Amino acid sequence: MKLIPRAIIFCYLLLFFFTPLIFTSFNSELFELPKTYFVFAITILVLSLHLINHFVNATPLYRRSFLDIPFALFLLSQAISTIISIDPHTSLWGYYSRMNGGLLSTVSYLTLFWVFNVYLTDSLKNKLVHTALISGLIVSVYGILQHFGIDKHLWIQDVQNRVFSTLGQPNWLAAYLCILIPFAILKFLNSKSKLQFTVYSLLITVFYLCLLFTKSKSGILAAIITISLFLIIYSQKTKKILLPIIVSGLVIIFLFTVNNPIQNRLSPSSPQTPSALSEVTADTNITASEDIRKIVWQGAFDLWKRFPVLGTGVETFAYSYYWTRPTSHNLTSEWDFLYNKAHNEYLNYLATTGALGLLAYLLIIFTVLKKLIPNHQSDIENLAILSGFSAILITNAAGFTVVVSSLFFFLLPALIKIPPQVITPKAKLKDNFFTIPLVIFTLICGSYLFNTITAYYLADIAFAQSENTDADQEPQTAYDYIGAAIKFRPTEPLYQSKMSTIAVKLASIDKQSQDNNIKIALAASDKSVADSPANVNFWKERAQMFIYLSTIDSKYFTDSIESLLSASRLAPTDAKIFYLIGRFYLTAGQTPEALLYFQKAIDQKPNYDFAYFDMGKIYLDQKDYQKAKESFETTLKIAPKNTDAQNYLDQINLLD
């Protein structure tokens, strides 16, 4: 039966073609989440077909690979880290809006590798490379069109300035293109006709131009390094100079004619501004990304020192970073952003899976490079793989892997040594008594897993609709959608937290079902923080729920403060939480406590203008005009356009 192997091969071609292209407008996260679910679905399909092929046609269950031990050790490290995780649900599935990086995604990539290794042939390898290049061409053309404004009306981001195409973020797109460019160059260098020469030269141009339009420093730098090494080694091996010179010239010309960060660094048109860490420019109020990364990296390293062996759990950085988040983060323009990754793949593994996880990850890298570097002289195709794989390693130093880059990270090594064709079975297993039951069992399990993934995907669509209708002030519709999401996926804490905030809104407007909605809100909130106790956002949403409830019954006001206090213990350097606690105490008329927490907010964020402003109003009410004046003057130093602070200050000056 050759139909099953063909179906498996077709699945892999679909995987490499569609994964980079997939994005939606109806999910809670438009890019990574649907890509991850697509990978899950293909993995289930591939594994099911492979097992059936193994049972029916005696196809080997797996072929030995030089990566078997490193991959097995890496999987073991991720499994252990998931078991001891501060949030096992997140470690299993991955952080919700990303999903990639959780234990299940790792299992999927490794499953795809091991099955891929069974069916990989020279023919499949060529098809796979061509498929990836065609998909990359579509992505790049769309990215170039984005630069010229084809969809600028659809995005909040300035997509013309930094394109992201179907990947969702400029750095992710750049990392993807860095992987493909060496293969496009290889095809160009091996051109045997004018048509091939023209086609592949245009392909390189499109890829590289789109890469420059991302304005990704790490991506462009990775491309320059890997392309240079590729061309130098290629020239040494083949003794061919002309075509590598053409590629080099193309790279250099575009590098200095198309606006990009490397060009600006090499030939700046104006003097460089001071580091944004020490001073956020008043005009843009945006801190340089490299300065923010240094702060996050420091927090990640400090987190590892607290959990050196196994970390805090796979994909839990969004929660545990708050524990060691440097106070200096509060002085950046992204001081109130949630960081769900360390923006350095190696530090991310170190913080979340400890030394054990990082060493296992580095073992994979070392094993691949050890296999590639000695062999690049004997196989030009290995040189392209080495360049593409190295690009992933370089871009990961200032970022993290997403679905597409993870797919290439785990499957590119399979191309290094192509196994022979599938062995013809020595015996027909169809006469085996267990064959049919095993096939039926595989079909049942595969169908169950596929239906589960489909249900979870539908749950996210309902969750997205719930968020949209809630934002549109339609709580009843939002309640119906979140109820549908929970029905599809009852174990997701995020849905429970959302249910609590929506149900309490209904309780405040629907008197007839008020008691029932309060019970639902309390139960849903209790479940969310019980299932994910380290999630700071859930404690904030719990506080919000209690604030709504306090308008119905004042006894819940204390619970709202207690929820924020719980959040502050999880995030001891989060100035905003202290400020919110101060606001809550101020609402309750407890001014000493309000002043205390406003001061705590200022201790963490010395330029917190809102906290100074509210302190000024308290002192003004207390007729402590000197302290009020100092508070409002400080507010105006930080926020000169605060007219209310200026008005209060004018009133005080008149009193003087």
XYZ file of C-alpha atoms in Angstrom:
656
model
C 0.000 0.000 0.000
C 1.870 3.055 -1.275
C -1.083 5.339 -0.611
C -0.287 5.779 3.089
C 3.394 6.775 2.619
C 2.303 9.222 -0.082
C -0.281 10.689 2.280
C 2.384 11.096 4.974
C 4.757 12.820 2.554
C 1.923 15.077 1.415
C 1.259 16.040 5.046
C 4.858 17.174 5.451
C 4.662 19.244 2.284
C 1.452 20.832 3.595
C 3.178 21.484 6.896
C 6.085 23.393 5.372
C 3.918 25.221 2.864
C 0.991 26.378 5.008
C 2.513 26.880 8.478
C 4.275 30.156 7.558
C 1.192 31.386 5.686
C -1.504 30.731 8.270
C -3.028 33.610 10.176
C -6.637 34.419 10.991
C -8.840 37.315 11.983
C -11.079 35.395 14.382
C -8.707 33.974 16.994
C -7.592 35.599 20.237
C -4.054 35.639 18.807
C -3.927 35.915 15.030
C -0.603 34.340 14.106
C 1.085 31.929 16.502
C -2.003 30.273 17.928
C -3.547 29.072 14.631
C -0.093 27.984 13.438
C 0.381 25.886 16.564
C -3.007 24.206 16.213
C -2.184 23.428 12.577
C 1.074 21.764 13.673
C -0.840 19.773 16.304
C -3.371 18.611 13.715
C -0.709 17.587 11.189
C 1.230 15.759 13.915
C -1.815 13.721 14.892
C -2.527 12.895 11.260
C 1.087 11.984 10.472
C 1.505 9.814 13.562
C -1.783 7.995 12.970
C -0.953 7.280 9.329
C 2.556 6.158 10.243
C 1.337 3.724 12.891
C -1.196 2.263 10.471
C 1.528 1.960 7.831
C 3.731 0.249 10.396
C 1.026 -2.244 11.331
C -0.107 -2.961 7.759
C 3.058 -2.706 5.679
C 5.732 -3.552 8.241
C 7.305 -0.139 7.762
C 9.916 0.467 10.461
C 8.456 2.261 13.455
C 11.486 4.546 13.493
C 15.000 4.783 12.094
C 17.979 5.483 14.288
C 19.279 9.006 14.151
C 22.333 10.758 15.572
C 19.874 12.991 17.448
C 17.955 10.245 19.235
C 19.792 10.615 22.547
C 19.944 14.455 22.579
C 16.252 14.684 21.667
C 15.302 12.073 24.275
C 17.256 13.906 26.975
C 15.712 17.214 25.958
C 12.218 15.709 26.078
C 12.969 14.246 29.508
C 14.153 17.623 30.820
C 10.983 19.304 29.547
C 8.774 16.598 31.058
C 10.446 16.874 34.473
C 10.226 20.664 34.385
C 6.524 20.393 33.530
C 5.861 18.065 36.455
C 7.490 20.383 39.014
C 6.208 23.564 37.322
C 4.626 26.459 39.197
C 1.859 26.159 36.580
C 1.693 22.649 35.053
C -1.189 23.614 32.761
C 0.857 26.378 31.137
C 3.930 24.148 30.961
C 1.936 21.455 29.202
C 0.169 23.661 26.659
C 2.446 26.682 26.551
C 1.615 30.282 27.440
C -1.865 30.801 26.020
C -1.330 33.508 23.409
C 1.811 31.763 22.099
C 1.417 28.021 22.890
C 4.656 27.251 21.067
C 7.279 26.031 23.533
C 5.012 24.031 25.828
C 5.648 20.333 26.393
C 2.985 19.313 23.872
C 4.546 21.414 21.119
C 7.934 19.838 21.872
C 6.375 16.372 21.681
C 4.835 17.355 18.339
C 8.105 18.557 16.805
C 10.022 15.504 17.991
C 7.280 13.184 16.716
C 7.409 14.925 13.356
C 11.196 14.496 13.288
C 11.190 10.795 14.088
C 8.435 9.972 11.594
C 10.049 12.258 9.016
C 13.312 10.366 9.412
C 11.593 7.137 8.347
C 10.258 8.463 5.044
C 12.928 10.976 4.061
C 14.490 10.403 0.628
C 16.440 12.546 -1.817
C 13.229 13.154 -3.711
C 11.329 14.239 -0.597
C 14.181 16.479 0.477
C 14.118 18.348 -2.848
C 10.340 18.647 -2.743
C 10.495 19.928 0.796
C 13.091 22.587 0.003
C 11.151 23.760 -3.057
C 7.908 23.814 -1.072
C 9.512 25.893 1.666
C 10.954 28.319 -0.883
C 7.615 28.757 -2.650
C 5.884 29.408 0.674
C 8.638 31.844 1.607
C 8.194 33.641 -1.710
C 4.504 34.225 -0.989
C 5.312 35.436 2.523
C 8.023 37.783 1.212
C 5.939 39.245 -1.607
C 3.201 40.013 0.888
C 5.789 41.567 3.205
C 7.091 43.817 0.414
C 3.537 44.841 -0.442
C 3.016 45.652 3.239
C 5.947 48.033 3.037
C 4.096 49.889 0.310
C 0.896 50.063 2.347
C -1.303 47.283 0.955
C -2.828 46.550 4.389
C -1.785 49.495 6.548
C -5.443 50.168 7.402
C -5.768 46.764 9.072
C -3.093 47.092 11.749
C -2.434 49.306 14.738
C 1.296 48.818 14.196
C 3.218 50.865 11.639
C 3.512 47.907 9.298
C 4.978 50.014 6.508
C 7.932 50.928 8.676
C 8.579 47.344 9.875
C 6.819 44.597 7.949
C 5.779 41.289 9.510
C 3.776 39.674 6.672
C 2.065 36.443 7.801
C 4.430 35.884 10.741
C 2.990 38.587 13.008
C 6.183 40.270 14.204
C 9.162 41.709 12.261
C 11.811 39.737 14.163
C 9.949 36.466 13.595
C 9.686 37.156 9.880
C 13.387 38.048 9.735
C 14.382 34.816 11.495
C 12.280 32.802 9.042
C 13.824 34.484 5.997
C 17.334 33.943 7.379
C 16.643 30.214 7.346
C 15.449 30.211 3.714
C 18.012 32.537 2.125
C 20.912 30.003 2.191
C 18.759 27.459 0.337
C 17.788 30.073 -2.260
C 21.478 30.963 -2.684
C 22.362 27.274 -3.069
C 19.778 26.886 -5.815
C 21.133 30.005 -7.509
C 24.732 28.770 -7.339
C 23.704 25.409 -8.769
C 21.667 26.941 -11.612
C 22.002 24.976 -14.852
C 20.018 27.245 -17.159
C 19.302 30.925 -17.715
C 15.755 30.381 -16.470
C 16.964 28.902 -13.182
C 19.583 31.648 -12.876
C 16.902 34.323 -13.329
C 14.312 32.686 -11.076
C 16.652 32.073 -8.141
C 18.355 35.465 -8.404
C 14.894 37.061 -8.163
C 14.046 34.772 -5.252
C 17.146 35.863 -3.332
C 16.313 39.497 -4.096
C 12.740 39.172 -2.844
C 13.795 37.351 0.333
C 16.566 39.802 1.124
C 14.513 42.899 0.347
C 11.719 41.701 2.612
C 14.297 40.951 5.306
C 15.593 44.533 5.137
C 12.038 45.854 5.349
C 11.635 44.083 8.713
C 14.386 46.337 10.098
C 15.280 43.516 12.460
C 18.809 44.057 13.759
C 19.283 40.450 14.842
C 17.803 39.094 11.607
C 19.862 41.264 9.262
C 23.019 40.613 11.260
C 22.338 36.859 11.224
C 21.820 36.979 7.451
C 25.080 38.860 6.855
C 27.060 36.411 9.001
C 25.563 33.215 7.600
C 25.581 34.378 3.962
C 29.237 35.433 4.262
C 30.280 32.102 5.758
C 28.243 30.239 3.155
C 29.853 32.047 0.217
C 33.401 31.832 1.595
C 33.220 28.092 2.220
C 31.422 27.481 -1.075
C 34.123 29.351 -3.005
C 36.881 27.435 -1.230
C 35.295 24.101 -2.031
C 34.150 24.643 -5.627
C 36.808 27.173 -6.686
C 33.954 29.174 -8.238
C 34.173 32.905 -7.668
C 31.850 34.699 -10.099
C 28.446 33.669 -8.757
C 29.406 34.180 -5.085
C 30.655 37.657 -6.047
C 27.287 38.399 -7.678
C 25.443 37.336 -4.503
C 27.835 39.335 -2.316
C 27.359 42.397 -4.487
C 23.594 42.053 -4.281
C 23.745 41.816 -0.484
C 26.033 44.838 -0.131
C 24.132 47.045 -2.601
C 20.784 46.470 -0.918
C 22.338 46.781 2.540
C 23.503 50.321 1.794
C 20.599 51.495 -0.385
C 17.585 50.220 1.555
C 16.951 51.894 4.916
C 17.743 49.437 7.719
C 19.343 49.480 11.205
C 22.708 48.127 10.002
C 22.978 50.844 7.364
C 22.079 53.473 9.952
C 24.723 52.123 12.320
C 27.458 51.972 9.644
C 26.686 55.344 8.091
C 24.520 57.381 10.472
C 22.917 60.471 8.991
C 22.762 62.170 12.386
C 24.586 61.870 15.712
C 23.607 58.883 17.814
C 21.231 59.630 20.672
C 22.118 58.668 24.226
C 21.104 55.311 25.596
C 17.394 55.263 26.226
C 17.918 53.358 29.428
C 19.317 56.397 31.132
C 16.996 58.815 29.414
C 13.777 58.124 27.552
C 13.479 60.761 24.865
C 10.735 63.268 25.529
C 9.646 63.292 21.907
C 9.122 59.594 21.377
C 9.078 58.314 24.991
C 10.294 54.964 23.650
C 13.146 53.081 25.309
C 15.589 51.316 22.997
C 14.724 47.625 22.671
C 18.292 46.508 23.407
C 18.212 48.365 26.732
C 14.943 46.703 27.709
C 16.343 43.308 26.729
C 19.344 43.776 29.021
C 16.985 44.382 31.944
C 14.859 41.347 31.106
C 17.983 39.209 30.703
C 19.169 40.278 34.130
C 15.810 39.282 35.592
C 15.971 35.921 33.809
C 19.476 35.248 35.113
C 18.439 36.164 38.654
C 15.488 33.827 38.311
C 17.819 30.985 37.338
C 19.950 31.652 40.414
C 16.837 31.082 42.529
C 15.847 27.900 40.660
C 19.160 26.635 39.260
C 18.438 22.986 38.419
C 14.922 22.657 36.992
C 13.736 26.265 36.713
C 10.199 27.420 37.418
C 8.569 25.266 34.762
C 8.327 25.164 30.977
C 6.882 28.401 29.547
C 6.241 30.014 32.948
C 8.408 33.093 32.369
C 5.301 35.310 32.134
C 4.617 34.534 35.802
C 8.037 33.960 37.370
C 9.769 36.974 35.801
C 7.748 39.168 38.163
C 9.597 37.549 41.069
C 12.983 38.903 39.985
C 11.918 41.737 37.694
C 14.506 44.520 38.128
C 13.187 47.829 39.423
C 14.913 49.524 36.477
C 12.271 47.960 34.225
C 9.841 50.520 35.659
C 11.852 53.327 34.093
C 11.389 52.056 30.539
C 8.587 52.805 28.108
C 7.425 49.180 28.409
C 7.285 49.235 32.187
C 3.735 47.874 32.366
C 4.091 45.287 29.560
C 3.841 41.580 30.299
C 6.914 39.636 29.160
C 6.080 36.008 28.464
C 9.570 35.264 27.116
C 13.065 36.314 28.138
C 13.784 37.510 24.573
C 16.805 35.245 24.556
C 16.044 31.595 23.921
C 18.986 30.362 25.977
C 18.187 32.493 29.013
C 14.535 31.558 28.637
C 15.401 27.853 28.911
C 17.769 28.632 31.786
C 15.108 30.503 33.765
C 12.175 28.188 33.089
C 13.828 24.750 32.835
C 17.033 25.381 34.749
C 20.522 24.147 33.994
C 19.133 20.720 33.101
C 16.887 22.109 30.369
C 19.489 24.464 28.933
C 22.198 21.794 28.831
C 19.837 19.408 27.034
C 18.987 22.146 24.531
C 22.669 22.982 23.996
C 23.423 19.283 23.525
C 21.038 19.250 20.549
C 22.808 22.270 19.064
C 26.280 20.841 19.697
C 25.332 17.491 18.158
C 23.902 19.107 15.028
C 26.884 21.417 14.550
C 29.323 18.563 15.175
C 27.583 16.592 12.446
C 27.493 19.523 10.031
C 30.796 21.338 10.392
C 33.150 18.450 9.475
C 30.909 17.482 6.556
C 30.327 20.808 4.862
C 33.286 20.102 2.573
C 31.761 16.843 1.378
C 28.198 17.995 0.861
C 27.240 21.448 -0.412
C 23.636 20.899 0.715
C 24.894 20.441 4.258
C 26.413 23.902 3.959
C 22.954 25.398 3.334
C 21.583 23.479 6.316
C 24.468 24.713 8.466
C 23.801 28.313 7.434
C 20.045 28.096 8.011
C 20.457 26.341 11.354
C 23.115 28.839 12.463
C 20.761 31.705 11.601
C 18.251 30.290 14.080
C 20.932 30.169 16.778
C 21.971 33.773 16.138
C 18.459 35.246 16.068
C 17.591 33.292 19.210
C 20.251 35.247 21.091
C 18.057 38.352 20.888
C 14.665 36.693 20.561
C 12.949 33.342 20.819
C 11.681 30.593 18.578
C 8.147 30.719 17.267
C 6.214 28.005 15.447
C 7.953 28.371 12.076
C 11.492 28.659 13.437
C 10.834 25.751 15.838
C 9.667 23.635 12.932
C 12.938 24.257 11.101
C 15.043 23.890 14.254
C 13.769 20.372 14.890
C 13.364 19.144 11.298
C 16.297 20.707 9.431
C 18.752 18.278 11.078
C 16.855 15.373 9.504
C 18.059 16.609 6.103
C 21.726 16.220 7.014
C 21.854 12.498 6.353
C 19.156 11.170 4.078
C 18.044 7.636 4.973
C 17.259 5.098 2.250
C 13.826 4.544 0.821
C 11.209 2.807 2.940
C 12.125 -0.870 3.160
C 9.826 -3.281 1.411
C 8.179 -5.417 4.105
C 9.538 -8.900 4.479
C 6.220 -10.284 5.598
C 2.640 -9.237 5.113
C 1.313 -8.279 8.483
C -2.242 -8.328 7.244
C -2.330 -12.003 8.233
C -1.337 -11.056 11.781
C -4.210 -11.466 14.196
C -3.481 -8.126 15.912
C -3.169 -5.989 12.785
C -6.817 -5.034 12.349
C -7.430 -4.332 16.077
C -4.280 -2.183 16.212
C -5.360 -0.221 13.139
C -8.820 0.327 14.609
C -7.326 1.395 17.937
C -5.020 3.856 16.140
C -7.950 5.316 14.214
C -9.967 5.732 17.417
C -7.106 7.412 19.298
C -6.225 9.609 16.329
C -9.838 10.678 15.895
C -10.158 11.456 19.587
C -7.010 13.601 19.613
C -8.019 15.368 16.403
C -11.487 16.110 17.774
C -9.955 17.399 21.014
C -7.625 19.776 19.170
C -10.520 20.932 16.987
C -12.669 21.574 20.059
C -9.886 23.575 21.686
C -9.438 25.625 18.533
C -13.177 26.357 18.427
C -12.963 27.287 22.111
C -10.424 29.966 21.295
C -12.659 31.399 18.576
C -15.493 31.625 21.105
C -13.126 33.177 23.645
C -12.067 35.817 21.102
C -15.711 36.616 20.377
C -16.333 36.917 24.100
C -13.515 39.440 24.463
C -14.739 41.452 21.475
C -18.369 41.617 22.606
C -17.309 42.390 26.175
C -15.255 45.323 24.856
C -18.351 46.442 22.922
C -20.334 46.549 26.186
C -22.458 43.505 25.349
C -22.041 41.424 28.538
C -24.867 38.962 27.822
C -23.461 38.066 24.406
C -19.959 37.911 25.872
C -21.285 35.581 28.594
C -22.805 33.249 26.007
C -19.522 33.099 24.065
C -17.341 32.456 27.097
C -19.804 29.777 28.183
C -19.339 28.107 24.795
C -15.552 28.343 25.166
C -15.694 26.657 28.574
C -17.970 23.951 27.201
C -15.361 23.200 24.508
C -12.442 23.460 26.960
C -13.500 23.391 30.628
C -9.957 23.072 32.013
C -8.614 26.393 30.685
C -8.062 28.837 33.612
C -8.027 31.845 31.272
C -11.645 31.165 30.302
C -12.664 30.821 33.934
C -11.106 34.179 34.795
C -12.889 35.783 31.858
C -16.162 34.191 32.935
C -15.792 35.731 36.403
C -15.418 39.293 35.093
C -18.337 38.937 32.664
C -20.688 37.229 35.128
C -20.153 39.958 37.696
C -21.034 42.626 35.121
C -24.296 40.798 34.488
C -24.896 40.612 38.230
C -24.706 44.395 38.468
C -27.297 44.970 35.729
C -29.573 41.923 35.953
C -31.286 41.973 39.345
C -33.382 38.853 38.731
C -30.413 36.528 38.243
C -28.029 38.528 40.409
C -27.432 35.880 43.073
C -26.782 33.179 40.483
C -24.359 35.366 38.521
C -22.477 36.244 41.701
C -22.091 32.533 42.488
C -20.839 31.880 38.949
C -18.384 34.784 39.142
C -16.974 33.698 42.494
C -16.698 30.034 41.491
C -15.013 30.857 38.168
C -12.518 33.205 39.814
C -11.762 30.696 42.550
C -11.073 28.042 39.928
C -8.819 30.272 37.828
C -6.517 31.251 40.711
C -6.576 27.716 42.112
C -5.499 26.225 38.775
C -3.006 29.001 38.013
C -2.012 30.588 41.335
C 1.164 32.244 39.980
C -0.644 34.152 37.242
C -0.563 37.803 38.323
C -3.165 38.791 35.733
C -5.731 36.421 37.235
C -5.316 38.099 40.635
C -5.761 41.506 39.011
C -8.918 40.315 37.263
C -10.116 38.847 40.555
C -9.665 42.271 42.151
C -11.630 43.807 39.301
C -14.410 41.291 39.871
C -14.605 42.146 43.569
C -14.734 45.863 42.760
C -17.834 45.214 40.660
C -19.285 43.100 43.478
C -18.600 45.850 46.022
C -21.088 48.068 44.181
C -23.670 45.408 45.053
C -22.418 44.582 48.539
C -19.658 46.605 50.221
C -18.325 43.522 52.020
C -16.507 42.523 48.818
C -14.344 45.653 48.791
C -11.893 44.127 51.257
C -11.597 41.076 49.008
C -10.556 43.295 46.091
C -7.701 44.747 48.138
C -6.688 41.277 49.331
C -6.540 40.095 45.717
C -4.236 42.968 44.783
C -2.094 42.298 47.840
C -1.738 38.702 46.640
C -0.699 40.064 43.241
C 1.850 42.375 44.886
C 3.437 39.428 46.673
C 3.855 37.698 43.315
C 5.137 40.873 41.651
C 7.054 42.823 44.319
C 8.518 45.343 41.833
C 5.323 46.014 39.873
C 4.650 49.677 40.662
C 1.227 49.622 39.029
C -0.128 47.081 41.498
C 0.930 49.239 44.461
C -0.632 52.254 42.777
C -3.914 50.373 42.274
C -3.927 49.315 45.924
C -3.450 52.965 46.846
C -6.369 53.938 44.615
C -8.571 51.303 46.220
C -7.702 52.542 49.715
C -8.333 56.108 48.562
C -11.788 55.104 47.313
C -12.469 53.545 50.718
C -11.438 56.788 52.412
C -8.409 55.189 54.080
C -5.927 57.946 53.222
C -2.986 56.803 55.415
C -2.990 53.418 53.684
C -3.443 55.109 50.305
C -0.402 57.339 50.919
C 1.614 54.316 52.016
C 0.975 52.411 48.784
C 1.379 55.466 46.560
C 4.810 55.853 48.139
C 5.549 52.165 47.532
C 4.650 52.700 43.881
C 7.027 55.668 43.724
C 9.780 53.640 45.423
C 9.560 51.168 42.537
C 9.001 53.817 39.851
C 10.425 57.226 40.818
C 8.851 58.876 37.755
C 5.318 57.638 38.511
C 3.410 60.887 37.830
C -0.022 59.437 38.630
C 1.103 58.436 42.118
C 2.590 61.886 42.796
C -0.585 63.523 41.492
C -2.891 61.482 43.749
C -0.630 62.112 46.738
C -0.823 65.816 45.959
C -4.626 65.723 46.043
C -4.582 63.935 49.410
C -2.196 66.503 50.900
C -4.314 69.308 49.455
C -7.432 67.874 51.127
C -5.451 67.633 54.361
C -4.398 71.300 53.902
C -0.748 70.259 53.927
C 0.013 72.774 51.194
C 3.781 72.371 51.230
C 3.680 68.622 50.553
C 0.858 69.113 48.050
C 2.919 71.719 46.220
C 5.961 69.431 46.117
C 3.848 66.549 44.785
C 2.253 68.620 42.012
C 5.591 70.168 41.051
C 7.117 66.701 40.741
C 4.109 65.603 38.683
C 4.681 68.477 36.251
C 8.384 67.697 35.951
C 7.465 64.198 34.832
C 4.307 65.084 32.874
C 4.460 68.771 31.847
C 1.146 68.520 29.996
C -0.848 67.572 33.097
C -3.159 70.604 33.220
C -4.960 69.370 36.338
C -1.699 69.347 38.279
C -0.948 72.864 37.042
C -4.410 74.065 38.115
C -3.982 72.604 41.601
C -0.556 74.181 41.844
C -1.990 77.558 40.842
C -4.618 77.227 43.573
C -1.934 76.512 46.165
C 0.133 79.484 45.012
C -2.913 81.737 45.418
C -3.390 80.436 48.953
C 0.230 81.264 49.700
